[in-house]
Amino acid sequence: MRGELRQPVKSMNEFDALQQKLDTHFCREWPFIREPGLINRWKSGDASPARCKSDNLCFGPALEGKGVYCVVDATAKREV
């Protein structure tokens, strides 16, 4: 993907295409933000779906300089 970003975006169509590529790339990563051991869970026989809701909330803390983590999971842990 690095090679695809060499020229500036010139139109909204190009911007939309770039946004779609970025969304597709990052949405694959979301489940691992919430469950870093997801692959191992699946390998161990637990084939239940990833618990990630793909809601983009994990990137909110990054905008505040706090890193990327699952906000939903962190909230649930505080409530317990």
Short mmCIF file of N, CA and C in Angstrom, two decimals:
data_model
loop_
_atom_site.label_atom_id
_atom_site.label_comp_id
_atom_site.label_asym_id
_atom_site.label_seq_id
_atom_site.Cartn_x
_atom_site.Cartn_y
_atom_site.Cartn_z
N MET A 1 0.83 -1.19 0.00
CA MET A 1 0.00 0.00 0.00
C MET A 1 0.87 1.25 0.00
N ARG A 2 2.05 1.14 0.54
CA ARG A 2 2.94 2.29 0.63
C ARG A 2 3.17 2.90 -0.76
N GLY A 3 3.37 2.09 -1.77
CA GLY A 3 3.64 2.59 -3.11
C GLY A 3 2.44 3.28 -3.75
N GLU A 4 1.25 3.05 -3.26
CA GLU A 4 0.05 3.62 -3.86
C GLU A 4 -0.17 5.07 -3.44
N LEU A 5 0.56 5.59 -2.47
CA LEU A 5 0.30 6.91 -1.93
C LEU A 5 1.35 7.93 -2.38
N ARG A 6 1.88 7.78 -3.57
CA ARG A 6 2.95 8.65 -4.03
C ARG A 6 2.47 10.00 -4.54
N GLN A 7 1.26 10.09 -5.05
CA GLN A 7 0.78 11.34 -5.61
C GLN A 7 -0.32 11.92 -4.73
N PRO A 8 -0.43 13.25 -4.72
CA PRO A 8 -1.49 13.86 -3.92
C PRO A 8 -2.88 13.52 -4.48
N VAL A 9 -3.86 13.50 -3.61
CA VAL A 9 -5.24 13.25 -4.02
C VAL A 9 -5.77 14.49 -4.74
N LYS A 10 -6.32 14.30 -5.93
CA LYS A 10 -6.73 15.44 -6.76
C LYS A 10 -8.24 15.63 -6.85
N SER A 11 -9.01 14.62 -6.50
CA SER A 11 -10.47 14.75 -6.62
C SER A 11 -11.15 13.97 -5.51
N MET A 12 -12.43 14.22 -5.33
CA MET A 12 -13.20 13.50 -4.31
C MET A 12 -13.29 12.02 -4.65
N ASN A 13 -13.35 11.68 -5.94
CA ASN A 13 -13.39 10.26 -6.32
C ASN A 13 -12.11 9.57 -5.89
N GLU A 14 -10.97 10.22 -6.09
CA GLU A 14 -9.70 9.64 -5.65
C GLU A 14 -9.65 9.55 -4.13
N PHE A 15 -10.17 10.57 -3.46
CA PHE A 15 -10.20 10.56 -2.00
C PHE A 15 -11.06 9.41 -1.50
N ASP A 16 -12.24 9.22 -2.10
CA ASP A 16 -13.13 8.14 -1.69
C ASP A 16 -12.48 6.78 -1.91
N ALA A 17 -11.78 6.63 -3.03
CA ALA A 17 -11.10 5.36 -3.31
C ALA A 17 -9.99 5.10 -2.28
N LEU A 18 -9.23 6.14 -1.95
CA LEU A 18 -8.17 6.01 -0.96
C LEU A 18 -8.77 5.68 0.40
N GLN A 19 -9.84 6.35 0.78
CA GLN A 19 -10.50 6.10 2.06
C GLN A 19 -10.98 4.65 2.14
N GLN A 20 -11.54 4.15 1.05
CA GLN A 20 -12.02 2.77 1.03
C GLN A 20 -10.87 1.78 1.21
N LYS A 21 -9.73 2.05 0.57
CA LYS A 21 -8.56 1.19 0.73
C LYS A 21 -8.07 1.20 2.18
N LEU A 22 -8.02 2.38 2.77
CA LEU A 22 -7.57 2.48 4.16
C LEU A 22 -8.53 1.77 5.10
N ASP A 23 -9.84 1.96 4.89
CA ASP A 23 -10.83 1.31 5.74
C ASP A 23 -10.72 -0.20 5.63
N THR A 24 -10.54 -0.70 4.41
CA THR A 24 -10.42 -2.14 4.21
C THR A 24 -9.18 -2.67 4.91
N HIS A 25 -8.09 -1.93 4.82
CA HIS A 25 -6.85 -2.38 5.46
C HIS A 25 -6.99 -2.42 6.97
N PHE A 26 -7.49 -1.35 7.56
CA PHE A 26 -7.54 -1.27 9.02
C PHE A 26 -8.65 -2.11 9.62
N CYS A 27 -9.75 -2.33 8.91
CA CYS A 27 -10.83 -3.12 9.51
C CYS A 27 -10.39 -4.56 9.73
N ARG A 28 -9.39 -5.01 8.99
CA ARG A 28 -8.87 -6.36 9.22
C ARG A 28 -8.09 -6.43 10.53
N GLU A 29 -7.59 -5.32 11.00
CA GLU A 29 -6.78 -5.28 12.21
C GLU A 29 -7.61 -5.18 13.49
N TRP A 30 -8.81 -4.63 13.41
CA TRP A 30 -9.62 -4.35 14.61
C TRP A 30 -9.79 -5.53 15.54
N PRO A 31 -10.13 -6.71 15.06
CA PRO A 31 -10.33 -7.82 16.00
C PRO A 31 -9.09 -8.11 16.85
N PHE A 32 -7.90 -7.86 16.30
CA PHE A 32 -6.68 -8.14 17.04
C PHE A 32 -6.37 -7.06 18.06
N ILE A 33 -6.96 -5.90 17.91
CA ILE A 33 -6.81 -4.86 18.93
C ILE A 33 -7.55 -5.29 20.19
N ARG A 34 -8.74 -5.80 20.01
CA ARG A 34 -9.52 -6.25 21.17
C ARG A 34 -9.02 -7.59 21.70
N GLU A 35 -8.65 -8.50 20.80
CA GLU A 35 -8.23 -9.83 21.19
C GLU A 35 -6.88 -10.18 20.55
N PRO A 36 -5.78 -9.77 21.15
CA PRO A 36 -4.49 -10.08 20.55
C PRO A 36 -4.24 -11.58 20.38
N GLY A 37 -4.85 -12.41 21.19
CA GLY A 37 -4.68 -13.86 21.10
C GLY A 37 -5.75 -14.56 20.29
N LEU A 38 -6.40 -13.83 19.41
CA LEU A 38 -7.53 -14.39 18.65
C LEU A 38 -7.15 -15.63 17.84
N ILE A 39 -6.05 -15.59 17.14
CA ILE A 39 -5.63 -16.73 16.33
C ILE A 39 -5.41 -17.95 17.22
N ASN A 40 -4.76 -17.75 18.36
CA ASN A 40 -4.54 -18.87 19.28
C ASN A 40 -5.85 -19.41 19.83
N ARG A 41 -6.82 -18.52 20.08
CA ARG A 41 -8.14 -18.98 20.56
C ARG A 41 -8.79 -19.86 19.52
N TRP A 42 -8.73 -19.42 18.26
CA TRP A 42 -9.31 -20.23 17.19
C TRP A 42 -8.56 -21.55 17.02
N LYS A 43 -7.24 -21.51 17.11
CA LYS A 43 -6.45 -22.74 16.96
C LYS A 43 -6.76 -23.72 18.08
N SER A 44 -7.11 -23.22 19.25
CA SER A 44 -7.38 -24.10 20.38
C SER A 44 -8.76 -24.77 20.29
N GLY A 45 -9.53 -24.39 19.27
CA GLY A 45 -10.83 -25.02 19.08
C GLY A 45 -12.02 -24.12 19.33
N ASP A 46 -11.82 -22.97 19.94
CA ASP A 46 -12.92 -22.02 20.17
C ASP A 46 -13.12 -21.23 18.88
N ALA A 47 -14.09 -21.64 18.09
CA ALA A 47 -14.33 -21.02 16.79
C ALA A 47 -15.38 -19.92 16.83
N SER A 48 -15.70 -19.43 18.02
CA SER A 48 -16.69 -18.36 18.11
C SER A 48 -16.14 -17.10 17.44
N PRO A 49 -17.03 -16.25 16.93
CA PRO A 49 -16.57 -15.05 16.21
C PRO A 49 -15.76 -14.12 17.12
N ALA A 50 -14.95 -13.30 16.49
CA ALA A 50 -14.20 -12.29 17.23
C ALA A 50 -15.19 -11.38 17.97
N ARG A 51 -14.78 -10.90 19.13
CA ARG A 51 -15.66 -10.06 19.94
C ARG A 51 -15.68 -8.60 19.49
N CYS A 52 -14.82 -8.25 18.54
CA CYS A 52 -14.74 -6.87 18.04
C CYS A 52 -16.05 -6.48 17.36
N LYS A 53 -16.50 -5.27 17.65
CA LYS A 53 -17.73 -4.75 17.04
C LYS A 53 -17.44 -3.88 15.82
N SER A 54 -16.15 -3.68 15.49
CA SER A 54 -15.73 -2.86 14.34
C SER A 54 -16.40 -1.48 14.36
N ASP A 55 -16.35 -0.83 15.51
CA ASP A 55 -17.03 0.45 15.68
C ASP A 55 -16.10 1.67 15.60
N ASN A 56 -14.82 1.44 15.36
CA ASN A 56 -13.82 2.51 15.23
C ASN A 56 -13.49 3.20 16.55
N LEU A 57 -14.09 2.81 17.65
CA LEU A 57 -13.83 3.49 18.92
C LEU A 57 -12.40 3.29 19.40
N CYS A 58 -11.74 2.24 18.93
CA CYS A 58 -10.37 1.96 19.39
C CYS A 58 -9.38 3.02 18.93
N PHE A 59 -9.73 3.79 17.90
CA PHE A 59 -8.81 4.81 17.41
C PHE A 59 -9.00 6.16 18.09
N GLY A 60 -10.06 6.34 18.84
CA GLY A 60 -10.30 7.59 19.57
C GLY A 60 -9.18 7.95 20.53
N PRO A 61 -8.76 7.00 21.38
CA PRO A 61 -7.66 7.31 22.30
C PRO A 61 -6.37 7.70 21.57
N ALA A 62 -6.13 7.14 20.40
CA ALA A 62 -4.91 7.48 19.65
C ALA A 62 -4.90 8.94 19.26
N LEU A 63 -6.06 9.49 18.97
CA LEU A 63 -6.14 10.90 18.61
C LEU A 63 -5.80 11.80 19.80
N GLU A 64 -5.92 11.25 21.00
CA GLU A 64 -5.58 11.98 22.22
C GLU A 64 -4.18 11.62 22.74
N GLY A 65 -3.45 10.85 21.94
CA GLY A 65 -2.10 10.45 22.33
C GLY A 65 -2.04 9.35 23.37
N LYS A 66 -3.12 8.57 23.50
CA LYS A 66 -3.19 7.52 24.53
C LYS A 66 -3.01 6.12 23.97
N GLY A 67 -2.67 6.00 22.70
CA GLY A 67 -2.50 4.69 22.09
C GLY A 67 -3.80 4.15 21.54
N VAL A 68 -3.72 2.97 20.95
CA VAL A 68 -4.89 2.31 20.35
C VAL A 68 -5.26 1.12 21.23
N TYR A 69 -6.49 1.10 21.69
CA TYR A 69 -6.99 -0.02 22.48
C TYR A 69 -8.51 -0.08 22.36
N CYS A 70 -9.08 -1.20 22.74
CA CYS A 70 -10.52 -1.39 22.65
C CYS A 70 -11.21 -0.64 23.80
N VAL A 71 -11.91 0.41 23.46
CA VAL A 71 -12.60 1.22 24.46
C VAL A 71 -13.74 0.42 25.08
N VAL A 72 -14.43 -0.38 24.29
CA VAL A 72 -15.55 -1.18 24.79
C VAL A 72 -15.05 -2.18 25.81
N ASP A 73 -13.95 -2.86 25.51
CA ASP A 73 -13.37 -3.84 26.42
C ASP A 73 -12.88 -3.18 27.70
N ALA A 74 -12.23 -2.01 27.58
CA ALA A 74 -11.73 -1.31 28.75
C ALA A 74 -12.88 -0.85 29.65
N THR A 75 -13.97 -0.41 29.06
CA THR A 75 -15.15 0.02 29.84
C THR A 75 -15.76 -1.16 30.56
N ALA A 76 -15.85 -2.31 29.89
CA ALA A 76 -16.43 -3.50 30.51
C ALA A 76 -15.58 -3.96 31.70
N LYS A 77 -14.26 -3.88 31.57
CA LYS A 77 -13.38 -4.29 32.67
C LYS A 77 -13.53 -3.38 33.88
N ARG A 78 -13.78 -2.08 33.65
CA ARG A 78 -13.95 -1.14 34.77
C ARG A 78 -15.27 -1.37 35.49
N GLU A 79 -16.28 -1.85 34.76
CA GLU A 79 -17.61 -2.06 35.35
C GLU A 79 -17.67 -3.32 36.20
N VAL A 80 -16.75 -4.23 36.01
CA VAL A 80 -16.76 -5.51 36.74
C VAL A 80 -16.27 -5.33 38.14
#
